[in-house]
Amino acid sequence: MFELGSFIEKAFSHHSTIYFVLDDNASFVYVNKAIEERLGIKLDLSADKNIEFSSLMTRPKRWKLFRKEFNNSSEKGQAYTFQVELNTSENKSINFTCELKSVEFESKQYIFGELLEEQIKDENNTTQLQLSGLLTKNTNLLRERSFNQYIYNLIYTIQNLTNEAEIIETVCNRMVERENNEFSIERVVLKLKKSDEILTVFNNSNSATESDFELVKNADEFILNGENGSIENDGEGGFGIALQLYDVEKVDAVFYIKSHSEEQLNKEINELKIIINSMARQVSSVYLTNRLHRESIEDPLTGAFNRRYFDNEIKVEVNRAARYNRDLSMVFVDIDHFKIINDTYGHPQGDRCLVDIVKLCMETGRLSDHVYRYGGEEFVLLLPETNYEQSMVRAEKLRKSVEEASFLNINNPENPIKLTVSLGVSEYIDQQKFIEFINCADIAMYKAKDTGRNKVIGSR
């Protein structure tokens, strides 16, 4: 299966929302099973097939306009949302809200999409908010004349934020702003389950204890046992809603608000739900996009950048150094006698040593120094704004740190393991090809290994 699709399959195969991935030609490379439930069709995405998104549309000619608008939004780093009618297996049409976002995976651009069914009408023909899954569709509500412009502006603001913490903080703070008396809210508390802990992510009243908000006492149980979108209401102006922010299978957060009065809360409740679920939607979307990006550029074992990302970044950094006449150096790092570690202690111990070496690489350098797993027990440090002498000092600092460190022996913690590394250093020379730059550091590293190991050798 397509690798990006495989990643999404693990997260969303069970979900009722339709998730899909398109290539640059707008052909499907992945779609989850929800499309069978909603449209009654099963797409054959085998290698010899080329099924375009527009082929599902009732009016396929409109795709050209949608794609143009999507491209414009992508250039601004924004998602693009539009209404579309899709055909079912019974030749009927269903209205959806479609959101498209550009994502990069393994140096290729894809379109990640979500399809949400139009909202239902109750017996009074009024729009009702549906709280299913990670997402809720607010597009139609935003068009209602009666909808508060303040709410629209807030939702628009968070849709353009790309930092999860900033999204949460913006929504929580704006809910309790008093300038225009938008809401009657006096308390906002957001609880999040992370690992085995339930943390208070936001509490606007630091002076007040959580015990003065009765509902918050039940947060642990609500997170563990609540269903996504389920609601707690104490009848005294207290309101809580269970959410999925990061965990796509179960509730991992609870959003609590405290109003001045139950009567006022009832007047504001629908708009508050929209804001809260818009926040959850954007946090989940940003988290997924960032996770997809990390999956494509990071080594899953060590957390260092992977070889594929190095092959891309070395060209970028060399071009920058050549164009602006900036310093650039590289350090190749190889763990000495690593095969003996694997043979003596086992591969799990070897993996642990690799992880610990990467930690030392990161701890002994600057934030701008990038660490890459080049292959096996070999790593590369790419050092922007660093000349030859500075990179030799950096390499020696790492060598000494590894030599002096005691590495955890997972089978016998009282008997730690000692390691050393051999390092090769090179500095980029004007007009030098990037492959020559790499080879200089690589050759220097092997010279360090051939002449006794546990040393730094430079190449100029």
Short mmCIF file of C-alpha atoms in Angstrom, two decimals:
data_model
loop_
_atom_site.label_atom_id
_atom_site.label_comp_id
_atom_site.label_asym_id
_atom_site.label_seq_id
_atom_site.Cartn_x
_atom_site.Cartn_y
_atom_site.Cartn_z
CA MET A 1 0.00 0.00 0.00
CA PHE A 2 1.07 3.59 -0.63
CA GLU A 3 3.20 4.56 2.41
CA LEU A 4 1.36 7.78 3.31
CA GLY A 5 -1.89 5.89 2.89
CA SER A 6 -0.59 3.16 5.20
CA PHE A 7 0.09 5.76 7.87
CA ILE A 8 -3.39 7.27 7.54
CA GLU A 9 -4.96 3.81 7.39
CA LYS A 10 -3.69 3.09 10.91
CA ALA A 11 -5.27 6.29 12.19
CA PHE A 12 -8.52 6.58 10.23
CA SER A 13 -9.55 3.24 8.74
CA HIS A 14 -12.27 2.90 11.38
CA HIS A 15 -13.50 6.47 11.18
CA SER A 16 -16.90 7.54 9.83
CA THR A 17 -15.45 10.65 8.18
CA ILE A 18 -14.15 10.12 4.64
CA TYR A 19 -10.39 10.73 4.49
CA PHE A 20 -8.43 10.54 1.26
CA VAL A 21 -5.11 11.37 -0.38
CA LEU A 22 -4.71 12.62 -3.95
CA ASP A 23 -1.57 12.87 -6.03
CA ASP A 24 -0.64 16.00 -7.95
CA ASN A 25 -2.97 14.95 -10.78
CA ALA A 26 -5.89 14.77 -8.32
CA SER A 27 -6.06 10.99 -8.62
CA PHE A 28 -6.76 8.88 -5.54
CA VAL A 29 -3.80 7.14 -3.94
CA TYR A 30 -5.70 6.37 -0.74
CA VAL A 31 -9.25 6.58 0.62
CA ASN A 32 -10.58 5.02 3.84
CA LYS A 33 -13.49 2.61 4.10
CA ALA A 34 -15.96 5.32 5.06
CA ILE A 35 -16.48 6.04 1.35
CA GLU A 36 -18.17 2.65 0.97
CA GLU A 37 -20.56 3.45 3.81
CA ARG A 38 -21.39 6.94 2.58
CA LEU A 39 -21.47 6.49 -1.20
CA GLY A 40 -21.85 2.73 -1.54
CA ILE A 41 -18.84 2.50 -3.84
CA LYS A 42 -15.49 0.76 -3.55
CA LEU A 43 -12.57 2.30 -5.40
CA ASP A 44 -9.99 0.02 -6.97
CA LEU A 45 -6.72 1.87 -6.37
CA SER A 46 -4.38 -0.76 -7.82
CA ALA A 47 -1.34 0.51 -9.67
CA ASP A 48 -2.93 0.32 -13.12
CA LYS A 49 -5.93 2.39 -12.10
CA ASN A 50 -6.21 6.17 -12.28
CA ILE A 51 -9.37 7.35 -10.53
CA GLU A 52 -9.69 11.11 -10.30
CA PHE A 53 -11.61 12.89 -7.56
CA SER A 54 -13.69 14.70 -10.18
CA SER A 55 -15.08 11.37 -11.43
CA LEU A 56 -17.13 11.14 -8.21
CA MET A 57 -18.56 14.63 -8.58
CA THR A 58 -22.07 15.28 -9.83
CA ARG A 59 -20.65 18.27 -11.71
CA PRO A 60 -17.05 17.25 -12.53
CA LYS A 61 -16.29 20.38 -14.57
CA ARG A 62 -16.29 22.41 -11.35
CA TRP A 63 -13.13 20.63 -10.19
CA LYS A 64 -10.98 22.93 -12.33
CA LEU A 65 -12.22 25.95 -10.34
CA PHE A 66 -11.83 24.13 -7.01
CA ARG A 67 -8.27 23.16 -7.89
CA LYS A 68 -7.36 26.72 -8.79
CA GLU A 69 -8.73 28.01 -5.47
CA PHE A 70 -6.96 25.20 -3.62
CA ASN A 71 -3.64 26.13 -5.22
CA ASN A 72 -4.13 29.76 -4.17
CA SER A 73 -4.88 28.72 -0.58
CA SER A 74 -1.90 26.35 -0.49
CA GLU A 75 0.48 29.11 -1.51
CA LYS A 76 -0.68 30.99 1.59
CA GLY A 77 -0.25 27.90 3.76
CA GLN A 78 -4.01 27.57 4.25
CA ALA A 79 -6.53 24.76 3.83
CA TYR A 80 -9.26 25.14 1.22
CA THR A 81 -12.92 24.36 2.01
CA PHE A 82 -15.74 24.07 -0.51
CA GLN A 83 -19.14 22.44 -1.04
CA VAL A 84 -19.40 19.54 -3.47
CA GLU A 85 -22.02 17.03 -4.58
CA LEU A 86 -20.85 13.42 -4.97
CA ASN A 87 -22.63 10.57 -6.71
CA THR A 88 -23.65 7.39 -4.90
CA SER A 89 -23.81 3.86 -6.31
CA GLU A 90 -27.57 4.39 -6.66
CA ASN A 91 -27.10 7.47 -8.89
CA LYS A 92 -28.16 9.82 -6.13
CA SER A 93 -26.16 12.82 -4.99
CA ILE A 94 -25.03 13.74 -1.48
CA ASN A 95 -23.82 17.17 -0.42
CA PHE A 96 -20.47 17.30 1.32
CA THR A 97 -18.15 19.92 2.69
CA CYS A 98 -14.67 19.09 1.45
CA GLU A 99 -11.49 20.40 3.05
CA LEU A 100 -8.20 20.02 1.19
CA LYS A 101 -4.74 20.60 2.56
CA SER A 102 -1.35 20.29 0.89
CA VAL A 103 1.03 17.88 2.66
CA GLU A 104 4.58 16.83 1.90
CA PHE A 105 5.61 13.21 2.33
CA GLU A 106 9.02 11.86 1.35
CA SER A 107 9.78 15.02 -0.66
CA LYS A 108 6.56 14.71 -2.69
CA GLN A 109 3.46 16.89 -2.51
CA TYR A 110 0.05 15.32 -1.93
CA ILE A 111 -3.45 16.58 -1.23
CA PHE A 112 -4.95 15.38 2.04
CA GLY A 113 -8.73 15.65 2.07
CA GLU A 114 -11.71 15.25 4.40
CA LEU A 115 -15.34 14.92 3.34
CA LEU A 116 -18.08 15.89 5.77
CA GLU A 117 -21.76 15.39 5.07
CA GLU A 118 -24.08 18.38 5.10
CA GLN A 119 -25.71 19.07 8.45
CA ILE A 120 -29.19 17.76 9.15
CA LYS A 121 -32.34 19.76 9.84
CA ASP A 122 -34.64 19.15 12.78
CA GLU A 123 -38.45 19.31 12.75
CA ASN A 124 -38.27 23.13 12.94
CA ASN A 125 -35.96 23.19 9.92
CA THR A 126 -33.14 24.69 11.98
CA THR A 127 -29.55 23.66 11.56
CA GLN A 128 -28.29 21.30 14.25
CA LEU A 129 -24.63 20.83 15.15
CA GLN A 130 -23.34 17.27 14.81
CA LEU A 131 -20.47 16.29 17.13
CA SER A 132 -19.27 13.09 15.44
CA GLY A 133 -15.59 12.21 14.99
CA LEU A 134 -12.75 14.69 15.05
CA LEU A 135 -14.49 17.19 12.86
CA THR A 136 -17.74 19.14 12.84
CA LYS A 137 -18.92 21.00 9.81
CA ASN A 138 -19.60 24.66 10.49
CA THR A 139 -19.62 26.01 6.96
CA ASN A 140 -23.39 26.42 6.60
CA LEU A 141 -23.72 27.92 10.04
CA LEU A 142 -21.12 30.50 9.20
CA ARG A 143 -23.39 31.72 6.42
CA GLU A 144 -26.39 32.24 8.67
CA ARG A 145 -27.15 35.95 8.98
CA SER A 146 -27.87 35.52 12.65
CA PHE A 147 -24.44 34.04 13.27
CA ASN A 148 -22.28 36.32 15.39
CA GLN A 149 -19.53 37.99 13.34
CA TYR A 150 -17.25 37.69 16.32
CA ILE A 151 -17.56 33.89 16.18
CA TYR A 152 -16.86 33.85 12.47
CA ASN A 153 -13.73 35.94 12.93
CA LEU A 154 -12.50 33.70 15.72
CA ILE A 155 -12.97 30.53 13.67
CA TYR A 156 -11.28 32.18 10.70
CA THR A 157 -8.36 33.14 12.93
CA ILE A 158 -7.73 29.64 14.29
CA GLN A 159 -8.08 28.08 10.83
CA ASN A 160 -4.94 29.99 9.86
CA LEU A 161 -2.90 28.98 12.92
CA THR A 162 -0.38 26.16 12.56
CA ASN A 163 0.76 25.74 16.16
CA GLU A 164 -1.36 23.47 18.37
CA ALA A 165 -0.67 25.31 21.63
CA GLU A 166 -1.41 28.67 20.01
CA ILE A 167 -4.77 27.40 18.71
CA ILE A 168 -5.82 26.24 22.17
CA GLU A 169 -4.60 29.39 23.89
CA THR A 170 -6.28 31.68 21.36
CA VAL A 171 -9.68 30.03 21.74
CA CYS A 172 -9.55 29.79 25.53
CA ASN A 173 -8.41 33.39 26.00
CA ARG A 174 -10.93 34.81 23.54
CA MET A 175 -13.79 33.01 25.26
CA VAL A 176 -13.25 34.95 28.48
CA GLU A 177 -12.44 38.35 26.96
CA ARG A 178 -14.80 40.94 28.34
CA GLU A 179 -14.29 43.89 25.97
CA ASN A 180 -17.39 43.33 23.88
CA ASN A 181 -19.22 41.09 26.35
CA GLU A 182 -19.42 38.29 23.76
CA PHE A 183 -20.00 35.55 26.31
CA SER A 184 -20.98 35.18 29.95
CA ILE A 185 -18.06 32.81 30.62
CA GLU A 186 -16.00 33.29 33.76
CA ARG A 187 -13.95 30.06 33.81
CA VAL A 188 -12.32 27.96 31.09
CA VAL A 189 -10.46 24.73 31.87
CA LEU A 190 -9.02 22.30 29.32
CA LYS A 191 -7.90 18.86 30.49
CA LEU A 192 -5.77 16.56 28.31
CA LYS A 193 -4.84 12.91 28.78
CA LYS A 194 -1.18 12.43 27.89
CA SER A 195 0.40 9.01 28.43
CA ASP A 196 -1.02 7.96 31.80
CA GLU A 197 -1.46 11.48 33.16
CA ILE A 198 -4.36 13.90 32.91
CA LEU A 199 -2.94 17.40 32.67
CA THR A 200 -4.50 20.84 32.96
CA VAL A 201 -3.55 22.41 29.62
CA PHE A 202 -5.41 25.67 30.23
CA ASN A 203 -7.01 27.28 33.29
CA ASN A 204 -7.81 30.98 33.01
CA SER A 205 -8.16 31.43 36.77
CA ASN A 206 -4.84 30.56 38.36
CA SER A 207 -5.91 31.95 41.73
CA ALA A 208 -8.95 29.69 41.96
CA THR A 209 -8.63 26.04 42.81
CA GLU A 210 -10.20 23.53 40.48
CA SER A 211 -12.39 22.27 43.32
CA ASP A 212 -14.54 25.40 43.07
CA PHE A 213 -15.70 24.16 39.68
CA GLU A 214 -17.64 21.02 40.55
CA LEU A 215 -17.58 19.45 37.09
CA VAL A 216 -13.78 19.55 36.91
CA LYS A 217 -13.65 17.03 39.74
CA ASN A 218 -15.04 14.45 37.32
CA ALA A 219 -12.52 15.19 34.57
CA ASP A 220 -10.55 11.95 34.95
CA GLU A 221 -13.65 9.77 34.69
CA PHE A 222 -15.13 11.85 31.86
CA ILE A 223 -11.97 11.55 29.75
CA LEU A 224 -11.65 7.83 30.37
CA ASN A 225 -15.31 6.94 29.85
CA GLY A 226 -16.85 9.73 27.76
CA GLU A 227 -17.66 9.47 24.08
CA ASN A 228 -16.52 12.09 21.61
CA GLY A 229 -19.02 14.96 21.69
CA SER A 230 -20.70 13.77 24.89
CA ILE A 231 -21.70 16.56 27.27
CA GLU A 232 -21.79 17.15 31.01
CA ASN A 233 -24.01 19.89 32.41
CA ASP A 234 -24.39 20.67 36.12
CA GLY A 235 -27.50 22.86 35.73
CA GLU A 236 -25.70 25.78 37.36
CA GLY A 237 -23.87 27.28 34.41
CA GLY A 238 -21.23 24.55 34.20
CA PHE A 239 -20.69 22.76 30.90
CA GLY A 240 -18.16 20.17 29.69
CA ILE A 241 -17.63 18.48 26.33
CA ALA A 242 -15.48 15.41 25.61
CA LEU A 243 -13.13 15.78 22.64
CA GLN A 244 -10.59 13.95 20.54
CA LEU A 245 -7.61 16.23 19.98
CA TYR A 246 -4.67 13.89 19.37
CA ASP A 247 -6.08 10.40 19.84
CA VAL A 248 -8.22 9.42 16.87
CA GLU A 249 -9.71 6.35 18.54
CA LYS A 250 -10.92 7.67 21.88
CA VAL A 251 -11.50 10.80 23.92
CA ASP A 252 -8.30 12.40 25.19
CA ALA A 253 -9.49 15.85 26.28
CA VAL A 254 -12.34 17.59 28.09
CA PHE A 255 -13.21 21.26 27.62
CA TYR A 256 -14.98 22.85 30.60
CA ILE A 257 -16.59 26.26 30.79
CA LYS A 258 -18.33 28.03 33.67
CA SER A 259 -20.95 30.67 32.90
CA HIS A 260 -22.44 33.30 35.19
CA SER A 261 -25.82 31.62 34.88
CA GLU A 262 -27.45 28.54 33.41
CA GLU A 263 -29.98 30.70 31.56
CA GLN A 264 -27.26 32.67 29.82
CA LEU A 265 -25.30 29.51 29.07
CA ASN A 266 -28.30 28.02 27.29
CA LYS A 267 -28.44 31.06 25.00
CA GLU A 268 -24.77 30.72 24.09
CA ILE A 269 -24.36 26.97 24.04
CA ASN A 270 -24.64 26.37 20.28
CA GLU A 271 -22.08 29.01 19.41
CA LEU A 272 -19.75 27.70 22.12
CA LYS A 273 -20.00 24.18 20.72
CA ILE A 274 -19.07 25.47 17.29
CA ILE A 275 -16.00 27.24 18.63
CA ILE A 276 -14.89 24.29 20.74
CA ASN A 277 -15.28 21.81 17.90
CA SER A 278 -13.59 24.16 15.45
CA MET A 279 -10.67 24.27 17.86
CA ALA A 280 -10.61 20.45 18.06
CA ARG A 281 -10.75 20.21 14.29
CA GLN A 282 -7.84 22.58 13.74
CA VAL A 283 -5.69 21.07 16.51
CA SER A 284 -6.25 17.60 15.06
CA SER A 285 -5.54 18.78 11.52
CA VAL A 286 -2.32 20.56 12.51
CA TYR A 287 -1.20 17.60 14.60
CA LEU A 288 -1.80 15.17 11.74
CA THR A 289 -0.03 17.38 9.20
CA ASN A 290 2.99 17.81 11.49
CA ARG A 291 3.05 14.11 12.26
CA LEU A 292 2.93 13.20 8.58
CA HIS A 293 5.84 15.56 7.96
CA ARG A 294 7.86 14.09 10.84
CA GLU A 295 7.16 10.56 9.63
CA SER A 296 8.59 11.43 6.24
CA ILE A 297 11.84 13.04 7.44
CA GLU A 298 12.71 11.34 10.76
CA ASP A 299 14.40 8.06 11.57
CA PRO A 300 11.75 6.20 13.61
CA LEU A 301 14.26 4.64 16.02
CA THR A 302 16.53 7.51 17.00
CA GLY A 303 14.53 10.65 16.20
CA ALA A 304 17.37 11.94 14.03
CA PHE A 305 16.56 13.10 10.52
CA ASN A 306 16.69 10.26 7.99
CA ARG A 307 19.00 9.70 5.02
CA ARG A 308 16.39 10.80 2.49
CA TYR A 309 16.00 14.14 4.23
CA PHE A 310 19.79 14.54 4.39
CA ASP A 311 20.08 13.99 0.64
CA ASN A 312 17.65 16.87 0.14
CA GLU A 313 18.98 19.24 2.81
CA ILE A 314 22.65 18.94 1.87
CA LYS A 315 21.84 20.41 -1.55
CA VAL A 316 19.85 23.23 0.04
CA GLU A 317 22.61 24.09 2.52
CA VAL A 318 25.39 23.91 -0.08
CA ASN A 319 23.44 26.20 -2.42
CA ARG A 320 22.85 28.65 0.43
CA ALA A 321 26.52 28.64 1.45
CA ALA A 322 27.66 29.18 -2.15
CA ARG A 323 25.13 31.91 -2.90
CA TYR A 324 25.66 33.97 0.26
CA ASN A 325 29.29 33.06 0.92
CA ARG A 326 28.43 31.52 4.30
CA ASP A 327 30.40 28.98 6.34
CA LEU A 328 29.21 25.38 6.27
CA SER A 329 30.79 22.28 7.79
CA MET A 330 29.97 18.62 8.19
CA VAL A 331 30.89 15.93 10.71
CA PHE A 332 30.62 12.21 10.01
CA VAL A 333 30.21 10.10 13.17
CA ASP A 334 30.68 6.32 13.39
CA ILE A 335 30.29 4.24 16.56
CA ASP A 336 33.43 2.19 17.14
CA HIS A 337 33.08 -1.61 17.32
CA PHE A 338 29.30 -1.36 17.11
CA LYS A 339 29.01 -4.89 15.71
CA ILE A 340 30.53 -6.21 18.92
CA ILE A 341 27.83 -4.41 20.92
CA ASN A 342 25.10 -6.12 18.86
CA ASP A 343 26.79 -9.53 19.00
CA THR A 344 27.54 -9.34 22.73
CA TYR A 345 24.46 -7.66 24.16
CA GLY A 346 21.86 -8.12 21.42
CA HIS A 347 20.20 -5.80 18.94
CA PRO A 348 17.82 -4.17 21.47
CA GLN A 349 20.90 -2.97 23.35
CA GLY A 350 22.42 -1.77 20.10
CA ASP A 351 19.26 0.19 19.34
CA ARG A 352 19.39 1.79 22.78
CA CYS A 353 22.99 2.86 22.17
CA LEU A 354 22.02 4.45 18.85
CA VAL A 355 19.28 6.44 20.57
CA ASP A 356 21.66 7.61 23.31
CA ILE A 357 24.34 8.63 20.81
CA VAL A 358 21.83 10.82 18.97
CA LYS A 359 20.85 12.46 22.26
CA LEU A 360 24.50 13.34 22.89
CA CYS A 361 24.83 14.69 19.34
CA MET A 362 21.91 17.01 20.02
CA GLU A 363 22.89 17.96 23.58
CA THR A 364 26.45 18.94 22.66
CA GLY A 365 25.47 21.22 19.78
CA ARG A 366 23.29 24.15 18.84
CA LEU A 367 19.66 24.14 17.81
CA SER A 368 20.76 24.96 14.26
CA ASP A 369 22.95 21.84 14.09
CA HIS A 370 21.03 19.06 12.35
CA VAL A 371 21.65 15.39 13.15
CA TYR A 372 20.99 12.78 10.45
CA ARG A 373 21.15 9.00 10.56
CA TYR A 374 23.22 8.26 7.48
CA GLY A 375 23.06 4.48 7.73
CA GLY A 376 23.50 1.76 10.35
CA GLU A 377 25.70 3.22 13.10
CA GLU A 378 26.79 6.23 11.02
CA PHE A 379 25.47 9.74 11.65
CA VAL A 380 26.06 13.13 10.09
CA LEU A 381 26.08 16.55 11.72
CA LEU A 382 25.39 19.38 9.30
CA LEU A 383 26.66 22.65 10.78
CA PRO A 384 25.53 25.92 9.13
CA GLU A 385 27.49 29.09 9.91
CA THR A 386 30.41 26.97 11.15
CA ASN A 387 33.98 27.10 9.79
CA TYR A 388 36.60 24.35 9.87
CA GLU A 389 38.16 25.30 13.22
CA GLN A 390 34.76 25.61 14.91
CA SER A 391 33.57 22.27 13.53
CA MET A 392 36.75 20.55 14.80
CA VAL A 393 35.99 21.91 18.28
CA ARG A 394 32.37 20.74 17.97
CA ALA A 395 33.47 17.27 16.89
CA GLU A 396 36.01 16.96 19.71
CA LYS A 397 33.37 18.02 22.24
CA LEU A 398 31.11 15.22 21.01
CA ARG A 399 33.95 12.66 20.99
CA LYS A 400 34.87 13.48 24.57
CA SER A 401 31.23 13.41 25.72
CA VAL A 402 30.74 9.92 24.27
CA GLU A 403 34.00 8.66 25.75
CA GLU A 404 33.10 9.92 29.23
CA ALA A 405 29.47 8.77 29.14
CA SER A 406 28.17 5.58 30.69
CA PHE A 407 25.52 3.99 28.49
CA LEU A 408 22.66 2.05 30.06
CA ASN A 409 23.01 -1.71 29.90
CA ILE A 410 19.38 -2.76 29.58
CA ASN A 411 20.13 -6.31 30.74
CA ASN A 412 22.42 -5.31 33.63
CA PRO A 413 21.93 -1.65 34.63
CA GLU A 414 24.64 -1.89 37.28
CA ASN A 415 27.23 -2.65 34.62
CA PRO A 416 27.02 0.26 32.10
CA ILE A 417 28.49 0.08 28.62
CA LYS A 418 31.34 2.28 27.39
CA LEU A 419 31.46 3.52 23.82
CA THR A 420 33.70 5.63 21.61
CA VAL A 421 33.19 7.25 18.22
CA SER A 422 35.38 8.14 15.25
CA LEU A 423 34.67 11.44 13.54
CA GLY A 424 35.56 13.02 10.21
CA VAL A 425 35.23 16.76 9.56
CA SER A 426 35.05 18.72 6.30
CA GLU A 427 34.35 22.35 5.42
CA TYR A 428 32.54 23.43 2.30
CA ILE A 429 34.84 25.12 -0.21
CA ASP A 430 33.45 27.56 -2.77
CA GLN A 431 32.38 25.89 -6.03
CA GLN A 432 32.80 22.44 -4.48
CA LYS A 433 30.22 19.87 -5.51
CA PHE A 434 28.09 18.62 -2.65
CA ILE A 435 29.14 15.02 -3.25
CA GLU A 436 32.81 16.04 -2.86
CA PHE A 437 31.91 17.85 0.36
CA ILE A 438 30.33 14.64 1.69
CA ASN A 439 33.19 12.42 0.55
CA CYS A 440 35.80 14.57 2.31
CA ALA A 441 34.09 14.06 5.68
CA ASP A 442 33.45 10.38 4.99
CA ILE A 443 37.07 9.71 4.04
CA ALA A 444 38.30 11.59 7.11
CA MET A 445 36.08 9.48 9.33
CA TYR A 446 37.42 6.24 7.90
CA LYS A 447 40.95 7.55 8.38
CA ALA A 448 40.11 8.12 12.05
CA LYS A 449 38.92 4.51 12.32
CA ASP A 450 41.94 3.12 10.48
CA THR A 451 44.39 5.00 12.70
CA GLY A 452 43.15 3.86 16.09
CA ARG A 453 39.52 5.03 16.46
CA ASN A 454 38.15 7.37 19.15
CA LYS A 455 39.57 10.43 17.41
CA VAL A 456 38.67 13.38 15.19
CA ILE A 457 40.33 13.89 11.81
CA GLY A 458 39.63 16.83 9.53
CA SER A 459 39.86 17.26 5.78
CA ARG A 460 40.36 20.63 4.14
#
